[in-house]
Amino acid sequence: MIQPFYASSAINRHGDYRNNEKLLKNIIFEKNTKFIPFYKGKNLFREINQHIKPVIFNNNQIHEFFPNGIRNTIFLGVANTLNYIGVDLSSPNQKFDLWLEENNIIINDLRKYGPILDDIEASFLALSNGMFYWHSTHKFCGLCGFQNFPKEGGFVMKCSNEKCGKSHFPRTDPAIITLISFQDKVLLGRSPRFPDSMYSTLAGFVEPGESLEQALEREVFEEVGIKVKNIKYFNSQPWPFPASLMLGFFAEAQNEQMTIDYNEIEDAHWFSINELKSLEHPSISGGFKLPRVDSIARRLVDTWINSFN
Ligand SMILES: [Zn+2]
């Protein structure tokens, strides 16, 4: 099986710890606990010997910055006998802000460095970001409007209204992503939101009451007017930027005639293997780019190319 990015199999989330408040409290003070900072919607990195590494604090460091204790934590799990806690350090703290400046800490999006990070660290950062994003959008109960408070290591947001008491759980939004082929060519398109000259597989969110296959058929037909057959599941890719789960499929077009909906996508073409390898296409001047290496779109394309070797 192909190992997706941001989903390291070396991580044990230890859901069984989440109900044990005493254990979680003790973990905060244990020597083998690491803290992954989340800062104003971004992550912290630094350059060490020309390598970019995420900033991860040990117990002493974190309590030095925050002697009165830390709030806003999420128990992320355990890897290689180390506990990992996500901690939101966005609230003003002079000492910490000075430290960021003096140490040339890079404040950036995980996606900028994701592909070059250690698998375990990248996965914990992705999990932590997704969870803090969910916390930020669930401060209040959607049913009664009272404030929510985190429970179970941060994996539940519970309504503070005694009469309501609704538990809210982290959500992730399923999206299909598909490589459409017709004979020896594949269909790639580009959205206006893409980086310059990048072409990728078609994708879209699954709607309520819809199967994955139906979502795929609908999205492909909406975007390029093509009916598909032989839908085959490939693999999935968590994409918590902020809250997606990409479900990858291969599918075959019933014919190659496209009718592009320019409200949905900017451009689309059929690409041969040679065009995919050379990154040149007769209808795209100056060549094109494939999606980033940590994306499932890229793995779909690479897997298709390799199937001909
Ligand atoms: Zn409520």
mmCIF file of C-alpha atoms and ligand atoms in Angstrom:
data_model
loop_
_atom_site.group_PDB
_atom_site.id
_atom_site.type_symbol
_atom_site.label_atom_id
_atom_site.label_comp_id
_atom_site.label_asym_id
_atom_site.label_seq_id
_atom_site.Cartn_x
_atom_site.Cartn_y
_atom_site.Cartn_z
ATOM 1 C CA MET A 1 0.000 0.000 0.000
ATOM 2 C CA ILE A 2 1.180 3.512 -0.738
ATOM 3 C CA GLN A 3 1.826 5.556 2.380
ATOM 4 C CA PRO A 4 0.137 8.941 2.068
ATOM 5 C CA PHE A 5 1.846 12.119 3.266
ATOM 6 C CA TYR A 6 0.736 13.558 6.627
ATOM 7 C CA ALA A 7 -0.525 10.160 7.797
ATOM 8 C CA SER A 8 2.493 8.401 9.290
ATOM 9 C CA SER A 9 1.792 4.844 10.391
ATOM 10 C CA ALA A 10 4.344 5.314 13.196
ATOM 11 C CA ILE A 11 1.844 7.459 15.107
ATOM 12 C CA ASN A 12 -0.495 6.005 17.718
ATOM 13 C CA ARG A 13 -3.198 8.557 18.511
ATOM 14 C CA HIS A 14 -4.039 6.705 21.730
ATOM 15 C CA GLY A 15 -7.731 7.476 21.728
ATOM 16 C CA ASP A 16 -7.827 5.450 24.948
ATOM 17 C CA TYR A 17 -5.916 8.231 26.768
ATOM 18 C CA ARG A 18 -8.432 10.930 25.859
ATOM 19 C CA ASN A 19 -10.936 10.043 28.564
ATOM 20 C CA ASN A 20 -8.281 9.883 31.261
ATOM 21 C CA GLU A 21 -7.957 13.500 32.380
ATOM 22 C CA LYS A 22 -5.453 12.701 35.101
ATOM 23 C CA LEU A 23 -3.160 10.915 32.674
ATOM 24 C CA LEU A 24 -3.374 13.761 30.166
ATOM 25 C CA LYS A 25 -2.590 16.293 32.890
ATOM 26 C CA ASN A 26 0.480 14.278 33.925
ATOM 27 C CA ILE A 27 1.667 13.986 30.344
ATOM 28 C CA ILE A 28 1.944 17.784 30.172
ATOM 29 C CA PHE A 29 4.716 17.580 32.797
ATOM 30 C CA GLU A 30 6.506 14.472 31.606
ATOM 31 C CA LYS A 31 10.064 14.584 30.339
ATOM 32 C CA ASN A 32 9.272 12.563 27.229
ATOM 33 C CA THR A 33 6.546 14.955 26.072
ATOM 34 C CA LYS A 34 7.058 17.176 23.034
ATOM 35 C CA PHE A 35 5.064 20.294 22.272
ATOM 36 C CA ILE A 36 4.167 21.292 18.738
ATOM 37 C CA PRO A 37 3.411 25.006 18.632
ATOM 38 C CA PHE A 38 0.597 26.450 16.569
ATOM 39 C CA TYR A 39 1.003 30.179 16.113
ATOM 40 C CA LYS A 40 -1.592 32.523 14.616
ATOM 41 C CA GLY A 41 -2.835 29.903 12.157
ATOM 42 C CA LYS A 42 0.671 28.882 11.125
ATOM 43 C CA ASN A 43 3.578 26.661 12.184
ATOM 44 C CA LEU A 44 7.084 27.502 13.337
ATOM 45 C CA PHE A 45 10.232 26.315 11.589
ATOM 46 C CA ARG A 46 13.935 26.950 11.795
ATOM 47 C CA GLU A 47 16.924 26.252 9.647
ATOM 48 C CA ILE A 48 19.479 23.879 11.146
ATOM 49 C CA ASN A 49 22.551 23.052 9.038
ATOM 50 C CA GLN A 50 20.674 24.097 5.914
ATOM 51 C CA HIS A 51 17.747 21.819 6.768
ATOM 52 C CA ILE A 52 14.310 23.139 7.630
ATOM 53 C CA LYS A 53 12.981 21.584 10.825
ATOM 54 C CA PRO A 54 9.765 22.312 12.680
ATOM 55 C CA VAL A 55 10.140 23.987 16.069
ATOM 56 C CA ILE A 56 9.223 21.420 18.711
ATOM 57 C CA PHE A 57 9.579 22.291 22.390
ATOM 58 C CA ASN A 58 10.400 20.067 25.306
ATOM 59 C CA ASN A 59 8.791 20.376 28.672
ATOM 60 C CA ASN A 60 11.287 22.807 30.248
ATOM 61 C CA GLN A 61 11.204 25.200 27.336
ATOM 62 C CA ILE A 62 7.454 25.420 27.189
ATOM 63 C CA HIS A 63 7.099 25.998 30.926
ATOM 64 C CA GLU A 64 9.803 28.630 30.845
ATOM 65 C CA PHE A 65 7.812 30.658 28.342
ATOM 66 C CA PHE A 66 4.543 29.984 30.117
ATOM 67 C CA PRO A 67 5.290 29.647 33.851
ATOM 68 C CA ASN A 68 1.605 30.002 34.735
ATOM 69 C CA GLY A 69 0.747 26.892 32.768
ATOM 70 C CA ILE A 70 -0.392 26.378 29.225
ATOM 71 C CA ARG A 71 -3.914 26.310 27.921
ATOM 72 C CA ASN A 72 -5.261 25.441 24.496
ATOM 73 C CA THR A 73 -3.641 22.051 24.179
ATOM 74 C CA ILE A 74 -4.534 19.008 22.125
ATOM 75 C CA PHE A 75 -3.258 15.548 22.887
ATOM 76 C CA LEU A 76 -2.035 14.385 19.480
ATOM 77 C CA GLY A 77 -0.638 10.948 20.286
ATOM 78 C CA VAL A 78 2.537 8.949 20.789
ATOM 79 C CA ALA A 79 5.394 8.070 18.457
ATOM 80 C CA ASN A 80 8.699 6.382 19.332
ATOM 81 C CA THR A 81 7.734 6.501 23.049
ATOM 82 C CA LEU A 82 7.357 10.299 22.958
ATOM 83 C CA ASN A 83 4.043 11.999 23.730
ATOM 84 C CA TYR A 84 3.081 14.840 21.416
ATOM 85 C CA ILE A 85 0.912 17.759 22.459
ATOM 86 C CA GLY A 86 -0.272 20.510 20.126
ATOM 87 C CA VAL A 87 -0.247 23.884 21.831
ATOM 88 C CA ASP A 88 -1.703 27.138 20.549
ATOM 89 C CA LEU A 89 0.759 29.899 21.448
ATOM 90 C CA SER A 90 -0.991 32.701 19.585
ATOM 91 C CA SER A 91 -1.979 34.794 22.598
ATOM 92 C CA PRO A 92 0.400 37.685 23.302
ATOM 93 C CA ASN A 93 3.515 36.745 25.258
ATOM 94 C CA GLN A 94 6.438 39.146 25.162
ATOM 95 C CA LYS A 95 9.040 36.618 26.195
ATOM 96 C CA PHE A 96 7.956 34.178 23.520
ATOM 97 C CA ASP A 97 7.637 36.796 20.787
ATOM 98 C CA LEU A 98 11.161 38.015 21.566
ATOM 99 C CA TRP A 99 12.457 34.455 21.402
ATOM 100 C CA LEU A 100 10.872 34.024 17.961
ATOM 101 C CA GLU A 101 12.646 37.110 16.737
ATOM 102 C CA GLU A 102 16.044 36.391 18.270
ATOM 103 C CA ASN A 103 16.138 32.864 16.889
ATOM 104 C CA ASN A 104 15.085 33.771 13.360
ATOM 105 C CA ILE A 105 12.090 31.508 13.610
ATOM 106 C CA ILE A 106 10.229 31.088 10.340
ATOM 107 C CA ILE A 107 6.469 31.476 10.689
ATOM 108 C CA ASN A 108 4.871 29.754 7.731
ATOM 109 C CA ASP A 109 2.325 27.337 6.343
ATOM 110 C CA LEU A 110 3.026 23.619 6.725
ATOM 111 C CA ARG A 111 2.385 23.198 2.993
ATOM 112 C CA LYS A 112 5.475 25.258 2.265
ATOM 113 C CA TYR A 113 7.796 22.660 3.846
ATOM 114 C CA GLY A 114 5.597 19.555 4.215
ATOM 115 C CA PRO A 115 7.312 17.432 1.562
ATOM 116 C CA ILE A 116 10.800 17.890 3.075
ATOM 117 C CA LEU A 117 9.896 17.230 6.702
ATOM 118 C CA ASP A 118 10.248 14.042 8.679
ATOM 119 C CA ASP A 119 7.150 11.890 8.187
ATOM 120 C CA ILE A 120 6.169 11.740 11.869
ATOM 121 C CA GLU A 121 6.675 15.451 12.462
ATOM 122 C CA ALA A 122 4.791 16.432 9.297
ATOM 123 C CA SER A 123 1.895 14.176 10.324
ATOM 124 C CA PHE A 124 1.678 15.617 13.842
ATOM 125 C CA LEU A 125 1.815 19.159 12.455
ATOM 126 C CA ALA A 126 -0.974 18.375 10.007
ATOM 127 C CA LEU A 127 -3.112 16.797 12.729
ATOM 128 C CA SER A 128 -2.465 19.686 15.096
ATOM 129 C CA ASN A 129 -3.305 22.310 12.430
ATOM 130 C CA GLY A 130 -6.518 20.551 11.482
ATOM 131 C CA MET A 131 -7.581 20.285 15.113
ATOM 132 C CA PHE A 132 -6.817 23.907 15.984
ATOM 133 C CA TYR A 133 -8.635 25.052 12.866
ATOM 134 C CA TRP A 134 -11.642 23.018 13.967
ATOM 135 C CA HIS A 135 -11.436 24.522 17.479
ATOM 136 C CA SER A 136 -11.335 28.017 15.971
ATOM 137 C CA THR A 137 -14.555 27.380 14.039
ATOM 138 C CA HIS A 138 -16.368 25.651 16.931
ATOM 139 C CA LYS A 139 -15.959 28.082 19.806
ATOM 140 C CA PHE A 140 -19.732 28.223 20.121
ATOM 141 C CA CYS A 141 -22.390 25.555 20.005
ATOM 142 C CA GLY A 142 -24.135 25.493 16.635
ATOM 143 C CA LEU A 143 -27.391 24.416 18.300
ATOM 144 C CA CYS A 144 -27.821 26.918 21.147
ATOM 145 C CA GLY A 145 -25.031 29.474 20.733
ATOM 146 C CA PHE A 146 -23.428 28.912 24.163
ATOM 147 C CA GLN A 147 -19.674 28.629 24.449
ATOM 148 C CA ASN A 148 -18.059 25.232 23.819
ATOM 149 C CA PHE A 149 -15.166 23.924 25.864
ATOM 150 C CA PRO A 150 -12.625 21.257 24.829
ATOM 151 C CA LYS A 151 -12.811 17.778 26.298
ATOM 152 C CA GLU A 152 -11.173 14.408 25.669
ATOM 153 C CA GLY A 153 -7.737 15.782 24.893
ATOM 154 C CA GLY A 154 -9.301 18.382 22.605
ATOM 155 C CA PHE A 155 -11.098 15.874 20.373
ATOM 156 C CA VAL A 156 -14.530 16.909 21.614
ATOM 157 C CA MET A 157 -15.935 20.431 21.899
ATOM 158 C CA LYS A 158 -18.717 20.302 24.444
ATOM 159 C CA CYS A 159 -21.491 22.853 24.848
ATOM 160 C CA SER A 160 -21.389 24.641 28.230
ATOM 161 C CA ASN A 161 -25.176 25.028 28.333
ATOM 162 C CA GLU A 162 -26.401 22.390 30.784
ATOM 163 C CA LYS A 163 -29.733 22.099 29.013
ATOM 164 C CA CYS A 164 -27.992 21.427 25.705
ATOM 165 C CA GLY A 165 -24.655 19.749 26.479
ATOM 166 C CA LYS A 166 -24.136 18.793 22.850
ATOM 167 C CA SER A 167 -20.781 17.174 22.057
ATOM 168 C CA HIS A 168 -19.263 18.335 18.790
ATOM 169 C CA PHE A 169 -16.712 16.119 17.033
ATOM 170 C CA PRO A 170 -13.909 17.112 14.647
ATOM 171 C CA ARG A 171 -15.107 17.158 11.095
ATOM 172 C CA THR A 172 -13.296 16.367 7.930
ATOM 173 C CA ASP A 173 -14.734 17.090 4.496
ATOM 174 C CA PRO A 174 -14.522 14.265 1.953
ATOM 175 C CA ALA A 175 -13.526 15.253 -1.557
ATOM 176 C CA ILE A 176 -13.060 12.969 -4.543
ATOM 177 C CA ILE A 177 -10.076 13.401 -6.817
ATOM 178 C CA THR A 178 -9.771 11.478 -10.034
ATOM 179 C CA LEU A 179 -7.443 10.760 -12.881
ATOM 180 C CA ILE A 180 -9.574 10.287 -16.005
ATOM 181 C CA SER A 181 -8.022 8.329 -18.828
ATOM 182 C CA PHE A 182 -9.036 7.697 -22.408
ATOM 183 C CA GLN A 183 -6.954 5.046 -24.146
ATOM 184 C CA ASP A 184 -3.338 6.205 -23.694
ATOM 185 C CA LYS A 185 -4.066 9.746 -22.508
ATOM 186 C CA VAL A 186 -5.158 11.338 -19.264
ATOM 187 C CA LEU A 187 -7.173 14.447 -18.577
ATOM 188 C CA LEU A 188 -5.678 17.247 -16.485
ATOM 189 C CA GLY A 189 -7.143 20.679 -15.939
ATOM 190 C CA ARG A 190 -6.370 23.825 -14.059
ATOM 191 C CA SER A 191 -8.345 26.022 -11.739
ATOM 192 C CA PRO A 192 -7.630 29.756 -11.595
ATOM 193 C CA ARG A 193 -6.543 29.195 -7.971
ATOM 194 C CA PHE A 194 -3.646 26.897 -9.000
ATOM 195 C CA PRO A 195 -0.024 28.020 -9.059
ATOM 196 C CA ASP A 196 1.066 29.248 -12.496
ATOM 197 C CA SER A 197 1.066 26.635 -15.256
ATOM 198 C CA MET A 198 0.118 23.728 -12.953
ATOM 199 C CA TYR A 199 -2.301 21.145 -14.350
ATOM 200 C CA SER A 200 -3.898 18.581 -12.075
ATOM 201 C CA THR A 201 -6.539 15.901 -11.739
ATOM 202 C CA LEU A 202 -10.196 16.881 -11.323
ATOM 203 C CA ALA A 203 -11.568 17.120 -7.802
ATOM 204 C CA GLY A 204 -14.616 18.218 -5.863
ATOM 205 C CA PHE A 205 -16.385 17.919 -2.537
ATOM 206 C CA VAL A 206 -18.847 15.146 -1.826
ATOM 207 C CA GLU A 207 -22.339 16.461 -1.088
ATOM 208 C CA PRO A 208 -24.757 15.115 1.542
ATOM 209 C CA GLY A 209 -26.620 12.028 0.422
ATOM 210 C CA GLU A 210 -24.148 11.276 -2.348
ATOM 211 C CA SER A 211 -21.904 8.253 -2.821
ATOM 212 C CA LEU A 212 -18.256 8.794 -3.737
ATOM 213 C CA GLU A 213 -18.908 7.367 -7.194
ATOM 214 C CA GLN A 214 -21.848 9.722 -7.743
ATOM 215 C CA ALA A 215 -19.787 12.698 -6.571
ATOM 216 C CA LEU A 216 -17.053 11.717 -9.022
ATOM 217 C CA GLU A 217 -19.470 11.308 -11.939
ATOM 218 C CA ARG A 218 -21.149 14.626 -11.125
ATOM 219 C CA GLU A 219 -17.940 16.628 -10.712
ATOM 220 C CA VAL A 220 -16.347 15.306 -13.897
ATOM 221 C CA PHE A 221 -19.500 15.942 -15.897
ATOM 222 C CA GLU A 222 -19.891 19.453 -14.439
ATOM 223 C CA GLU A 223 -16.308 20.440 -15.129
ATOM 224 C CA VAL A 224 -15.564 18.866 -18.510
ATOM 225 C CA GLY A 225 -18.856 17.345 -19.736
ATOM 226 C CA ILE A 226 -17.475 13.804 -19.782
ATOM 227 C CA LYS A 227 -19.244 10.631 -18.678
ATOM 228 C CA VAL A 228 -17.018 8.080 -16.982
ATOM 229 C CA LYS A 229 -16.950 4.320 -16.486
ATOM 230 C CA ASN A 230 -14.793 1.765 -14.618
ATOM 231 C CA ILE A 231 -14.313 3.863 -11.484
ATOM 232 C CA LYS A 232 -11.570 2.317 -9.335
ATOM 233 C CA TYR A 233 -10.568 3.424 -5.846
ATOM 234 C CA PHE A 234 -6.862 4.187 -5.507
ATOM 235 C CA ASN A 235 -5.873 5.620 -2.122
ATOM 236 C CA SER A 236 -6.679 8.467 0.238
ATOM 237 C CA GLN A 237 -4.791 11.502 1.453
ATOM 238 C CA PRO A 238 -5.611 13.569 4.518
ATOM 239 C CA TRP A 239 -5.394 17.205 3.514
ATOM 240 C CA PRO A 240 -6.151 19.178 6.662
ATOM 241 C CA PHE A 241 -5.585 22.528 4.922
ATOM 242 C CA PRO A 242 -7.936 23.210 6.527
ATOM 243 C CA ALA A 243 -10.197 20.153 6.684
ATOM 244 C CA SER A 244 -10.271 17.834 3.669
ATOM 245 C CA LEU A 245 -9.851 14.144 3.114
ATOM 246 C CA MET A 246 -9.009 13.446 -0.514
ATOM 247 C CA LEU A 247 -10.286 10.127 -1.890
ATOM 248 C CA GLY A 248 -8.392 9.199 -5.030
ATOM 249 C CA PHE A 249 -9.874 7.267 -7.967
ATOM 250 C CA PHE A 250 -8.989 6.219 -11.462
ATOM 251 C CA ALA A 251 -11.796 6.349 -14.022
ATOM 252 C CA GLU A 252 -12.150 5.987 -17.779
ATOM 253 C CA ALA A 253 -13.858 8.485 -20.055
ATOM 254 C CA GLN A 254 -16.574 7.085 -22.326
ATOM 255 C CA ASN A 255 -15.315 9.386 -25.077
ATOM 256 C CA GLU A 256 -12.697 12.101 -25.371
ATOM 257 C CA GLN A 257 -14.921 15.018 -26.378
ATOM 258 C CA MET A 258 -14.694 17.678 -23.645
ATOM 259 C CA THR A 259 -17.102 20.521 -22.921
ATOM 260 C CA ILE A 260 -15.290 22.683 -20.403
ATOM 261 C CA ASP A 261 -17.304 24.735 -17.927
ATOM 262 C CA TYR A 262 -15.130 27.829 -17.657
ATOM 263 C CA ASN A 263 -16.901 28.874 -14.463
ATOM 264 C CA GLU A 264 -15.398 25.783 -12.839
ATOM 265 C CA ILE A 265 -12.011 25.412 -14.489
ATOM 266 C CA GLU A 266 -9.765 27.590 -16.593
ATOM 267 C CA ASP A 267 -8.383 24.994 -18.980
ATOM 268 C CA ALA A 268 -8.133 21.231 -19.547
ATOM 269 C CA HIS A 269 -6.368 18.955 -22.030
ATOM 270 C CA TRP A 270 -5.614 15.326 -22.737
ATOM 271 C CA PHE A 271 -1.977 14.471 -21.992
ATOM 272 C CA SER A 272 0.057 11.561 -23.370
ATOM 273 C CA ILE A 273 2.719 9.797 -21.308
ATOM 274 C CA ASN A 274 5.447 11.564 -23.223
ATOM 275 C CA GLU A 275 3.845 14.918 -22.600
ATOM 276 C CA LEU A 276 3.578 14.123 -18.878
ATOM 277 C CA LYS A 277 7.240 13.149 -18.802
ATOM 278 C CA SER A 278 8.513 16.092 -20.844
ATOM 279 C CA LEU A 279 6.136 18.620 -19.216
ATOM 280 C CA GLU A 280 5.425 19.999 -22.674
ATOM 281 C CA HIS A 281 2.044 20.108 -24.394
ATOM 282 C CA PRO A 282 1.260 21.483 -27.875
ATOM 283 C CA SER A 283 -1.596 23.631 -26.514
ATOM 284 C CA ILE A 284 0.318 25.057 -23.528
ATOM 285 C CA SER A 285 3.033 27.520 -24.385
ATOM 286 C CA GLY A 286 6.100 27.420 -22.149
ATOM 287 C CA GLY A 287 5.343 23.974 -20.717
ATOM 288 C CA PHE A 288 3.363 23.000 -17.635
ATOM 289 C CA LYS A 289 3.886 21.738 -14.100
ATOM 290 C CA LEU A 290 2.487 18.701 -12.345
ATOM 291 C CA PRO A 291 1.004 18.915 -8.824
ATOM 292 C CA ARG A 292 3.268 18.982 -5.757
ATOM 293 C CA VAL A 293 4.857 15.729 -4.643
ATOM 294 C CA ASP A 294 2.948 15.476 -1.357
ATOM 295 C CA SER A 295 -0.426 15.514 -3.137
ATOM 296 C CA ILE A 296 -2.536 12.537 -4.078
ATOM 297 C CA ALA A 297 -3.038 14.155 -7.495
ATOM 298 C CA ARG A 298 0.657 13.671 -8.172
ATOM 299 C CA ARG A 299 0.569 10.079 -6.953
ATOM 300 C CA LEU A 300 -2.349 9.329 -9.278
ATOM 301 C CA VAL A 301 -0.390 10.717 -12.230
ATOM 302 C CA ASP A 302 2.870 8.959 -11.268
ATOM 303 C CA THR A 303 1.096 5.657 -10.657
ATOM 304 C CA TRP A 304 -0.568 5.889 -14.072
ATOM 305 C CA ILE A 305 2.760 6.655 -15.795
ATOM 306 C CA ASN A 306 4.478 3.775 -13.951
ATOM 307 C CA SER A 307 1.745 1.330 -14.961
ATOM 308 C CA PHE A 308 3.130 1.520 -18.509
ATOM 309 C CA ASN A 309 6.730 0.672 -17.506
HETATM 310 ZN ZN ZN B 1 -25.490 23.944 22.920
#
